PDB file of C-alpha atoms and ligand atoms in Angstrom:
ATOM      1  CA  MET A  25     137.829 129.263 109.708  1.00  0.00           C
ATOM      2  CA  VAL A  26     138.114 129.170 105.932  1.00  0.00           C
ATOM      3  CA  ASN A  27     136.637 126.095 104.303  1.00  0.00           C
ATOM      4  CA  LEU A  28     138.700 124.821 101.396  1.00  0.00           C
ATOM      5  CA  SER A  29     135.800 122.886  99.936  1.00  0.00           C
ATOM      6  CA  ASN A  30     134.574 126.235  98.595  1.00  0.00           C
ATOM      7  CA  VAL A  31     137.482 126.549  96.169  1.00  0.00           C
ATOM      8  CA  ASP A  32     137.019 126.827  92.459  1.00  0.00           C
ATOM      9  CA  GLN A  33     138.250 123.486  91.089  1.00  0.00           C
ATOM     10  CA  GLN A  34     139.172 124.907  87.718  1.00  0.00           C
ATOM     11  CA  GLN A  35     141.282 127.688  89.136  1.00  0.00           C
ATOM     12  CA  THR A  36     143.020 125.468  91.633  1.00  0.00           C
ATOM     13  CA  LYS A  37     144.094 123.284  88.700  1.00  0.00           C
ATOM     14  CA  ILE A  38     145.725 126.321  87.065  1.00  0.00           C
ATOM     15  CA  LEU A  39     147.423 127.331  90.299  1.00  0.00           C
ATOM     16  CA  PHE A  40     148.537 123.788  91.057  1.00  0.00           C
ATOM     17  CA  ASP A  41     150.093 123.608  87.628  1.00  0.00           C
ATOM     18  CA  ALA A  42     151.963 126.875  88.279  1.00  0.00           C
ATOM     19  CA  TYR A  43     153.118 125.458  91.629  1.00  0.00           C
ATOM     20  CA  LEU A  44     154.431 122.241  89.990  1.00  0.00           C
ATOM     21  CA  HIS A  45     156.380 124.287  87.450  1.00  0.00           C
ATOM     22  CA  ASP A  46     157.611 126.738  90.093  1.00  0.00           C
ATOM     23  CA  LYS A  47     155.740 129.569  88.357  1.00  0.00           C
ATOM     24  CA  ILE A  48     153.784 131.084  91.201  1.00  0.00           C
ATOM     25  CA  ALA A  49     153.376 134.784  90.407  1.00  0.00           C
ATOM     26  CA  HIS A  50     154.248 137.429  92.949  1.00  0.00           C
ATOM     27  CA  ALA A  51     150.912 139.139  92.478  1.00  0.00           C
ATOM     28  CA  TYR A  52     147.507 137.768  91.521  1.00  0.00           C
ATOM     29  CA  LEU A  53     144.265 139.542  90.798  1.00  0.00           C
ATOM     30  CA  PHE A  54     141.341 137.214  91.380  1.00  0.00           C
ATOM     31  CA  ILE A  55     138.243 138.559  89.633  1.00  0.00           C
ATOM     32  CA  ASP A  56     135.270 136.949  91.305  1.00  0.00           C
ATOM     33  CA  PRO A  57     131.855 138.545  90.654  1.00  0.00           C
ATOM     34  CA  THR A  58     130.370 136.990  93.774  1.00  0.00           C
ATOM     35  CA  GLY A  59     133.491 136.843  95.956  1.00  0.00           C
ATOM     36  CA  TYR A  60     132.451 133.433  97.090  1.00  0.00           C
ATOM     37  CA  THR A  61     135.145 131.119  95.774  1.00  0.00           C
ATOM     38  CA  ALA A  62     138.114 133.476  95.304  1.00  0.00           C
ATOM     39  CA  LEU A  63     138.913 133.937  98.990  1.00  0.00           C
ATOM     40  CA  ALA A  64     138.809 130.177  99.643  1.00  0.00           C
ATOM     41  CA  THR A  65     141.008 129.696  96.588  1.00  0.00           C
ATOM     42  CA  ALA A  66     143.502 132.302  97.879  1.00  0.00           C
ATOM     43  CA  TYR A  67     143.769 130.363 101.139  1.00  0.00           C
ATOM     44  CA  TRP A  68     144.013 127.142  99.241  1.00  0.00           C
ATOM     45  CA  LEU A  69     147.055 128.522  97.375  1.00  0.00           C
ATOM     46  CA  ILE A  70     148.722 129.680 100.590  1.00  0.00           C
ATOM     47  CA  CYS A  71     148.107 126.301 102.195  1.00  0.00           C
ATOM     48  CA  LEU A  72     149.504 124.593  99.118  1.00  0.00           C
ATOM     49  CA  LEU A  73     152.753 126.571  99.448  1.00  0.00           C
ATOM     50  CA  ASN A  74     153.097 125.910 103.192  1.00  0.00           C
ATOM     51  CA  CYS A  75     151.581 122.478 103.701  1.00  0.00           C
ATOM     52  CA  THR A  76     153.821 119.848 105.260  1.00  0.00           C
ATOM     53  CA  GLY A  77     151.404 117.016 104.545  1.00  0.00           C
ATOM     54  CA  GLU A  78     151.699 114.399 101.829  1.00  0.00           C
ATOM     55  CA  HIS A  79     148.643 115.475  99.806  1.00  0.00           C
ATOM     56  CA  LYS A  80     149.072 119.221  99.576  1.00  0.00           C
ATOM     57  CA  PRO A  81     147.124 121.128 100.669  1.00  0.00           C
ATOM     58  CA  ASP A  82     145.634 118.773 103.193  1.00  0.00           C
ATOM     59  CA  ALA A  83     143.972 121.538 105.277  1.00  0.00           C
ATOM     60  CA  ASN A  84     144.984 119.435 108.209  1.00  0.00           C
ATOM     61  CA  CYS A  85     148.645 119.869 109.091  1.00  0.00           C
ATOM     62  CA  ASN A  86     149.766 122.437 111.651  1.00  0.00           C
ATOM     63  CA  ASN A  87     150.607 125.011 108.929  1.00  0.00           C
ATOM     64  CA  CYS A  88     147.322 124.576 107.064  1.00  0.00           C
ATOM     65  CA  GLN A  89     145.337 124.764 110.291  1.00  0.00           C
ATOM     66  CA  ARG A  90     146.979 127.979 111.383  1.00  0.00           C
ATOM     67  CA  ILE A  91     146.553 129.548 107.931  1.00  0.00           C
ATOM     68  CA  LEU A  92     142.876 128.622 107.749  1.00  0.00           C
ATOM     69  CA  ASN A  93     142.269 129.856 111.290  1.00  0.00           C
ATOM     70  CA  GLY A  94     144.007 133.175 110.584  1.00  0.00           C
ATOM     71  CA  ASN A  95     146.903 132.425 112.952  1.00  0.00           C
ATOM     72  CA  HIS A  96     149.877 132.134 110.646  1.00  0.00           C
ATOM     73  CA  PRO A  97     152.540 134.845 111.105  1.00  0.00           C
ATOM     74  CA  ASP A  98     153.327 135.046 107.375  1.00  0.00           C
ATOM     75  CA  VAL A  99     149.762 135.528 106.174  1.00  0.00           C
ATOM     76  CA  PHE A 100     148.026 138.918 106.196  1.00  0.00           C
ATOM     77  CA  LEU A 101     144.427 139.613 105.253  1.00  0.00           C
ATOM     78  CA  VAL A 102     143.196 143.112 104.547  1.00  0.00           C
ATOM     79  CA  GLU A 103     139.469 143.501 104.139  1.00  0.00           C
ATOM     80  CA  ALA A 104     136.907 146.287 104.143  1.00  0.00           C
ATOM     81  CA  GLU A 105     134.770 144.521 106.690  1.00  0.00           C
ATOM     82  CA  ASN A 106     131.689 146.723 106.660  1.00  0.00           C
ATOM     83  CA  LYS A 107     133.344 149.903 105.463  1.00  0.00           C
ATOM     84  CA  LYS A 108     132.527 151.430 102.127  1.00  0.00           C
ATOM     85  CA  SER A 109     136.156 151.706 101.047  1.00  0.00           C
ATOM     86  CA  LEU A 110     139.627 150.335 101.684  1.00  0.00           C
ATOM     87  CA  SER A 111     141.819 153.205 102.684  1.00  0.00           C
ATOM     88  CA  ILE A 112     145.525 153.836 102.460  1.00  0.00           C
ATOM     89  CA  ASP A 113     145.693 153.331 106.233  1.00  0.00           C
ATOM     90  CA  GLN A 114     144.779 149.699 105.694  1.00  0.00           C
ATOM     91  CA  ILE A 115     147.418 149.215 102.992  1.00  0.00           C
ATOM     92  CA  ARG A 116     150.247 150.962 104.863  1.00  0.00           C
ATOM     93  CA  PRO A 117     150.833 148.137 107.400  1.00  0.00           C
ATOM     94  CA  LEU A 118     151.518 145.835 104.454  1.00  0.00           C
ATOM     95  CA  LYS A 119     154.264 148.153 103.358  1.00  0.00           C
ATOM     96  CA  GLU A 120     155.865 147.853 106.778  1.00  0.00           C
ATOM     97  CA  GLU A 121     155.525 144.103 106.634  1.00  0.00           C
ATOM     98  CA  LEU A 122     157.124 144.076 103.217  1.00  0.00           C
ATOM     99  CA  ALA A 123     160.437 145.078 104.742  1.00  0.00           C
ATOM    100  CA  LYS A 124     160.456 142.103 107.079  1.00  0.00           C
ATOM    101  CA  LYS A 125     161.568 138.566 106.320  1.00  0.00           C
ATOM    102  CA  PRO A 126     159.123 135.672 106.428  1.00  0.00           C
ATOM    103  CA  VAL A 127     158.779 134.387 109.987  1.00  0.00           C
ATOM    104  CA  GLU A 128     158.525 130.710 109.094  1.00  0.00           C
ATOM    105  CA  GLY A 129     158.180 129.867 105.437  1.00  0.00           C
ATOM    106  CA  SER A 130     160.017 131.113 102.377  1.00  0.00           C
ATOM    107  CA  ARG A 131     157.575 133.918 101.615  1.00  0.00           C
ATOM    108  CA  ARG A 132     154.831 136.030 103.037  1.00  0.00           C
ATOM    109  CA  PHE A 133     151.300 136.358 101.775  1.00  0.00           C
ATOM    110  CA  PHE A 134     149.116 139.443 101.493  1.00  0.00           C
ATOM    111  CA  ILE A 135     145.453 138.955 100.677  1.00  0.00           C
ATOM    112  CA  VAL A 136     143.562 142.112  99.846  1.00  0.00           C
ATOM    113  CA  LYS A 137     139.902 141.206  99.845  1.00  0.00           C
ATOM    114  CA  ASP A 138     137.402 143.753  98.527  1.00  0.00           C
ATOM    115  CA  ALA A 139     140.138 145.283  96.326  1.00  0.00           C
ATOM    116  CA  SER A 140     137.351 146.911  94.296  1.00  0.00           C
ATOM    117  CA  LEU A 141     136.875 149.257  97.267  1.00  0.00           C
ATOM    118  CA  LEU A 142     140.464 150.537  97.301  1.00  0.00           C
ATOM    119  CA  THR A 143     140.579 154.304  97.251  1.00  0.00           C
ATOM    120  CA  LEU A 144     142.812 155.962  94.683  1.00  0.00           C
ATOM    121  CA  SER A 145     145.530 156.630  97.250  1.00  0.00           C
ATOM    122  CA  ALA A 146     145.250 153.064  98.524  1.00  0.00           C
ATOM    123  CA  ASN A 147     145.558 151.845  94.948  1.00  0.00           C
ATOM    124  CA  ASN A 148     148.725 153.891  94.588  1.00  0.00           C
ATOM    125  CA  ALA A 149     150.141 152.574  97.854  1.00  0.00           C
ATOM    126  CA  LEU A 150     149.456 149.076  96.594  1.00  0.00           C
ATOM    127  CA  LEU A 151     151.191 149.926  93.337  1.00  0.00           C
ATOM    128  CA  ASN A 152     154.339 150.856  95.294  1.00  0.00           C
ATOM    129  CA  LEU A 153     154.086 147.576  97.083  1.00  0.00           C
ATOM    130  CA  LEU A 154     153.915 145.605  93.840  1.00  0.00           C
ATOM    131  CA  GLU A 155     156.726 147.631  92.291  1.00  0.00           C
ATOM    132  CA  GLU A 156     159.167 146.680  95.021  1.00  0.00           C
ATOM    133  CA  PRO A 157     160.048 143.069  94.494  1.00  0.00           C
ATOM    134  CA  VAL A 158     162.527 143.191  97.386  1.00  0.00           C
ATOM    135  CA  ALA A 159     160.896 140.642  99.661  1.00  0.00           C
ATOM    136  CA  PRO A 160     159.500 137.251  98.750  1.00  0.00           C
ATOM    137  CA  VAL A 161     155.803 138.111  98.908  1.00  0.00           C
ATOM    138  CA  VAL A 162     152.769 136.761  97.123  1.00  0.00           C
ATOM    139  CA  THR A 163     150.010 139.368  96.985  1.00  0.00           C
ATOM    140  CA  ILE A 164     146.502 138.230  96.094  1.00  0.00           C
ATOM    141  CA  LEU A 165     143.970 140.927  95.255  1.00  0.00           C
ATOM    142  CA  ILE A 166     140.355 139.892  95.169  1.00  0.00           C
ATOM    143  CA  ALA A 167     137.918 142.120  93.305  1.00  0.00           C
ATOM    144  CA  ASN A 168     134.457 141.664  91.889  1.00  0.00           C
ATOM    145  CA  ASN A 169     135.216 143.655  88.736  1.00  0.00           C
ATOM    146  CA  GLU A 170     138.578 144.205  87.082  1.00  0.00           C
ATOM    147  CA  ASN A 171     137.652 147.704  85.954  1.00  0.00           C
ATOM    148  CA  THR A 172     137.642 148.877  89.529  1.00  0.00           C
ATOM    149  CA  ILE A 173     141.412 148.241  89.798  1.00  0.00           C
ATOM    150  CA  LEU A 174     143.870 150.812  88.473  1.00  0.00           C
ATOM    151  CA  PRO A 175     145.346 149.650  85.171  1.00  0.00           C
ATOM    152  CA  THR A 176     148.847 150.238  86.533  1.00  0.00           C
ATOM    153  CA  VAL A 177     148.072 147.828  89.405  1.00  0.00           C
ATOM    154  CA  ARG A 178     146.315 145.383  87.149  1.00  0.00           C
ATOM    155  CA  SER A 179     149.223 145.168  84.727  1.00  0.00           C
ATOM    156  CA  ARG A 180     151.490 144.009  87.564  1.00  0.00           C
ATOM    157  CA  THR A 181     149.310 141.065  88.448  1.00  0.00           C
ATOM    158  CA  GLN A 182     148.382 137.790  86.910  1.00  0.00           C
ATOM    159  CA  ILE A 183     144.624 137.963  86.444  1.00  0.00           C
ATOM    160  CA  ILE A 184     142.501 134.924  87.170  1.00  0.00           C
ATOM    161  CA  HIS A 185     138.795 135.027  86.402  1.00  0.00           C
ATOM    162  CA  PHE A 186     136.335 133.103  88.502  1.00  0.00           C
ATOM    163  CA  ALA A 187     133.010 132.029  87.088  1.00  0.00           C
ATOM    164  CA  PRO A 188     129.979 133.505  88.786  1.00  0.00           C
ATOM    165  CA  THR A 189     129.027 131.069  91.534  1.00  0.00           C
ATOM    166  CA  LYS A 190     126.880 128.462  90.034  1.00  0.00           C
ATOM    167  CA  GLN A 191     123.855 127.175  91.763  1.00  0.00           C
ATOM    168  CA  LYS A 192     124.774 123.895  93.343  1.00  0.00           C
ATOM    169  CA  SER A 193     124.449 121.434  90.501  1.00  0.00           C
ATOM    170  CA  SER A 194     121.690 118.903  90.757  1.00  0.00           C
ATOM    171  CA  VAL A 195     124.345 116.207  91.045  1.00  0.00           C
ATOM    172  CA  THR A 196     125.787 117.913  94.110  1.00  0.00           C
ATOM    173  CA  GLU A 197     122.287 118.185  95.594  1.00  0.00           C
ATOM    174  CA  ASP A 198     121.710 114.497  94.895  1.00  0.00           C
ATOM    175  CA  LEU A 199     125.037 113.489  96.420  1.00  0.00           C
ATOM    176  CA  LEU A 200     124.243 115.498  99.537  1.00  0.00           C
ATOM    177  CA  THR A 201     120.920 113.698  99.919  1.00  0.00           C
ATOM    178  CA  TYR A 202     122.772 110.485  99.239  1.00  0.00           C
ATOM    179  CA  GLY A 203     124.785 111.026 102.400  1.00  0.00           C
ATOM    180  CA  LEU A 204     128.016 112.543 101.127  1.00  0.00           C
ATOM    181  CA  ASN A 205     129.124 115.729 102.837  1.00  0.00           C
ATOM    182  CA  GLU A 206     130.452 118.828 101.073  1.00  0.00           C
ATOM    183  CA  ASP A 207     134.087 117.908 101.814  1.00  0.00           C
ATOM    184  CA  GLU A 208     133.622 114.438 100.374  1.00  0.00           C
ATOM    185  CA  ILE A 209     132.040 115.883  97.221  1.00  0.00           C
ATOM    186  CA  ALA A 210     134.821 118.461  96.811  1.00  0.00           C
ATOM    187  CA  ASP A 211     137.418 115.738  97.274  1.00  0.00           C
ATOM    188  CA  MET A 212     136.016 113.481  94.535  1.00  0.00           C
ATOM    189  CA  GLY A 213     137.906 115.208  91.739  1.00  0.00           C
ATOM    190  CA  ASP A 214     137.255 114.218  88.161  1.00  0.00           C
ATOM    191  CA  VAL A 215     134.865 111.242  88.124  1.00  0.00           C
ATOM    192  CA  SER A 216     134.165 111.159  84.391  1.00  0.00           C
ATOM    193  CA  ASN A 217     136.224 107.997  83.889  1.00  0.00           C
ATOM    194  CA  LEU A 218     134.597 106.284  86.845  1.00  0.00           C
ATOM    195  CA  GLU A 219     131.166 107.384  85.662  1.00  0.00           C
ATOM    196  CA  GLN A 220     131.809 105.821  82.280  1.00  0.00           C
ATOM    197  CA  GLU A 221     132.784 102.523  83.904  1.00  0.00           C
ATOM    198  CA  ILE A 222     129.636 102.574  86.039  1.00  0.00           C
ATOM    199  CA  THR A 223     127.495 103.098  82.928  1.00  0.00           C
ATOM    200  CA  TYR A 224     129.162 100.091  81.322  1.00  0.00           C
ATOM    201  CA  LEU A 225     128.653  98.045  84.468  1.00  0.00           C
ATOM    202  CA  TYR A 226     124.948  98.903  84.464  1.00  0.00           C
ATOM    203  CA  GLN A 227     124.623  97.729  80.847  1.00  0.00           C
ATOM    204  CA  GLU A 228     126.584  94.516  81.406  1.00  0.00           C
ATOM    205  CA  LEU A 229     124.563  93.657  84.497  1.00  0.00           C
ATOM    206  CA  CYS A 230     121.356  94.312  82.630  1.00  0.00           C
ATOM    207  CA  GLN A 231     122.499  92.054  79.779  1.00  0.00           C
ATOM    208  CA  GLN A 232     123.834  89.400  82.192  1.00  0.00           C
ATOM    209  CA  ASN A 233     127.161  89.844  80.529  1.00  0.00           C
ATOM    210  CA  GLU A 234     129.968  88.043  82.316  1.00  0.00           C
ATOM    211  CA  LEU A 235     132.264  90.965  81.649  1.00  0.00           C
ATOM    212  CA  SER A 236     130.514  92.635  84.591  1.00  0.00           C
ATOM    213  CA  ILE A 237     132.795  90.623  86.911  1.00  0.00           C
ATOM    214  CA  VAL A 238     135.859  92.221  85.363  1.00  0.00           C
ATOM    215  CA  ARG A 239     134.163  95.614  85.307  1.00  0.00           C
ATOM    216  CA  ALA A 240     133.302  95.389  89.016  1.00  0.00           C
ATOM    217  CA  TYR A 241     136.911  94.633  89.794  1.00  0.00           C
ATOM    218  CA  LYS A 242     138.078  97.569  87.732  1.00  0.00           C
ATOM    219  CA  ILE A 243     135.628  99.892  89.478  1.00  0.00           C
ATOM    220  CA  SER A 244     136.705  98.692  92.891  1.00  0.00           C
ATOM    221  CA  LYS A 245     140.242  99.706  91.971  1.00  0.00           C
ATOM    222  CA  LEU A 246     139.163 103.115  90.653  1.00  0.00           C
ATOM    223  CA  ALA A 247     137.028 103.828  93.701  1.00  0.00           C
ATOM    224  CA  ALA A 248     139.492 103.270  96.474  1.00  0.00           C
ATOM    225  CA  LYS A 249     138.198 106.087  98.625  1.00  0.00           C
ATOM    226  CA  SER A 250     134.922 105.838 100.486  1.00  0.00           C
ATOM    227  CA  ASN A 251     133.459 108.969  98.888  1.00  0.00           C
ATOM    228  CA  LEU A 252     134.026 107.449  95.438  1.00  0.00           C
ATOM    229  CA  GLN A 253     132.476 104.204  96.581  1.00  0.00           C
ATOM    230  CA  LYS A 254     129.389 106.033  97.714  1.00  0.00           C
ATOM    231  CA  PHE A 255     129.384 107.737  94.321  1.00  0.00           C
ATOM    232  CA  VAL A 256     129.382 104.346  92.566  1.00  0.00           C
ATOM    233  CA  PHE A 257     126.259 103.264  94.435  1.00  0.00           C
ATOM    234  CA  TYR A 258     124.664 106.637  93.932  1.00  0.00           C
ATOM    235  CA  LYS A 259     125.303 106.529  90.179  1.00  0.00           C
ATOM    236  CA  LEU A 260     124.048 102.966  89.738  1.00  0.00           C
ATOM    237  CA  ALA A 261     120.862 103.866  91.621  1.00  0.00           C
ATOM    238  CA  LYS A 262     120.478 107.035  89.578  1.00  0.00           C
ATOM    239  CA  ILE A 263     120.679 105.131  86.255  1.00  0.00           C
ATOM    240  CA  ALA A 264     118.215 102.547  87.511  1.00  0.00           C
ATOM    241  CA  MET A 265     115.754 105.267  88.595  1.00  0.00           C
ATOM    242  CA  GLU A 266     116.002 107.002  85.256  1.00  0.00           C
ATOM    243  CA  LYS A 267     115.261 103.731  83.447  1.00  0.00           C
ATOM    244  CA  ILE A 268     112.240 103.100  85.660  1.00  0.00           C
ATOM    245  CA  GLU A 269     110.929 106.602  84.917  1.00  0.00           C
ATOM    246  CA  LYS A 270     111.209 105.830  81.219  1.00  0.00           C
ATOM    247  CA  ASN A 271     109.558 102.435  81.678  1.00  0.00           C
ATOM    248  CA  LYS A 272     112.725 100.665  80.599  1.00  0.00           C
ATOM    249  CA  ASP A 273     114.517  97.670  82.178  1.00  0.00           C
ATOM    250  CA  TYR A 274     111.339  97.109  84.169  1.00  0.00           C
ATOM    251  CA  LEU A 275     112.501  93.833  85.702  1.00  0.00           C
ATOM    252  CA  PHE A 276     116.163  94.593  86.035  1.00  0.00           C
ATOM    253  CA  ALA A 277     116.196  98.161  87.371  1.00  0.00           C
ATOM    254  CA  PRO A 278     113.960  97.580  90.415  1.00  0.00           C
ATOM    255  CA  LYS A 279     115.912  94.496  91.319  1.00  0.00           C
ATOM    256  CA  LEU A 280     119.163  96.461  91.095  1.00  0.00           C
ATOM    257  CA  LEU A 281     117.729  99.128  93.393  1.00  0.00           C
ATOM    258  CA  GLN A 282     116.748  96.426  95.850  1.00  0.00           C
ATOM    259  CA  LEU A 283     120.283  95.011  95.783  1.00  0.00           C
ATOM    260  CA  LEU A 284     121.783  98.472  96.242  1.00  0.00           C
ATOM    261  CA  MET A 285     119.687  98.907  99.350  1.00  0.00           C
ATOM    262  CA  GLU A 286     120.927  95.582 100.644  1.00  0.00           C
ATOM    263  CA  CYS A 287     124.492  96.729  99.910  1.00  0.00           C
ATOM    264  CA  ASP A 288     123.856  99.826 101.974  1.00  0.00           C
ATOM    265  CA  LYS A 289     123.108  97.629 104.948  1.00  0.00           C
ATOM    266  CA  MET A 290     126.095  95.369 104.185  1.00  0.00           C
ATOM    267  CA  ARG A 291     128.353  98.394 104.079  1.00  0.00           C
ATOM    268  CA  THR A 292     127.232  99.535 107.525  1.00  0.00           C
ATOM    269  CA  ASN A 293     128.151  96.039 108.690  1.00  0.00           C
ATOM    270  CA  ASN A 294     131.638  96.556 107.294  1.00  0.00           C
ATOM    271  CA  VAL A 295     131.336  94.331 104.237  1.00  0.00           C
ATOM    272  CA  SER A 296     133.987  95.604 101.825  1.00  0.00           C
ATOM    273  CA  PHE A 297     133.073  97.676  98.793  1.00  0.00           C
ATOM    274  CA  TYR A 298     134.435  95.029  96.444  1.00  0.00           C
ATOM    275  CA  ASN A 299     132.392  92.282  98.109  1.00  0.00           C
ATOM    276  CA  CYS A 300     129.258  94.375  97.819  1.00  0.00           C
ATOM    277  CA  LEU A 301     129.833  94.949  94.120  1.00  0.00           C
ATOM    278  CA  ASN A 302     130.477  91.262  93.665  1.00  0.00           C
ATOM    279  CA  TYR A 303     127.279  90.434  95.471  1.00  0.00           C
ATOM    280  CA  ILE A 304     125.377  92.526  92.919  1.00  0.00           C
ATOM    281  CA  VAL A 305     127.255  91.017  89.995  1.00  0.00           C
ATOM    282  CA  LEU A 306     126.688  87.442  91.129  1.00  0.00           C
ATOM    283  CA  SER A 307     123.009  88.103  91.653  1.00  0.00           C
ATOM    284  CA  PHE A 308     122.633  88.686  87.916  1.00  0.00           C
ATOM    285  CA  ASN A 309     125.029  86.121  86.507  1.00  0.00           C
TER     286      ASN A 309
HETATM  287 ZN1   ZN B 429     148.789 120.999 105.245  1.00  0.00          ZN
END
């Protein structure tokens, strides 16, 4: 089963934007040096275009599930498996499929993984496929290097470059040890605004500023989901630890850490996130 938490967040933003503006291309070339995120992103796109859920793609509805499990009749994956090349014999079935109508959705999807391994004849067969816009098909080629794809094929695709897979950032590592799972981390989205508010909250708490009450309320609104709530506690603890390492806030920071640990226990006893934050705020005011 494909795991959508491996998608490239930056590229999904681009594709989501295209989706919103009804500008999904009929052929993409995903250039991914490591091949790690492009395939997940290809499936993400197909799920997006077929999802029946409210938050597309939810990876959860019947369509998404079948796509991710490789059981959807409109989705075809061609891959080299362990072969050294992708031959014309592997591309030919796509040509046959091209003549057919989508079984369920409004279009069919061809993923050609390992497109760098296409033989010259396979490249040409693919070119024919891309030249015949008869059927509603989205073809996604995944290659590790764009120079391995025939220029004539390349020019018929929209090229999307994926960054080499980064080492997991230290923040991700921290969040994992803090008890968030990979899905929760992937689902956090852009937290820069929330992070800023948490930094302000730390300062206001440290200065016993009454504005911290308002700030806590604001943060509780921003962090409606449990993964974001965990992030708030993680981030507060992180700031406190950094201060302690620098011998700063030597009375305040340890006390905050103590309170965060108490909040951890309160949370397991179903005390609401907002009440936990308030408990911290009131302890300093
Ligand atoms: Zn879905």
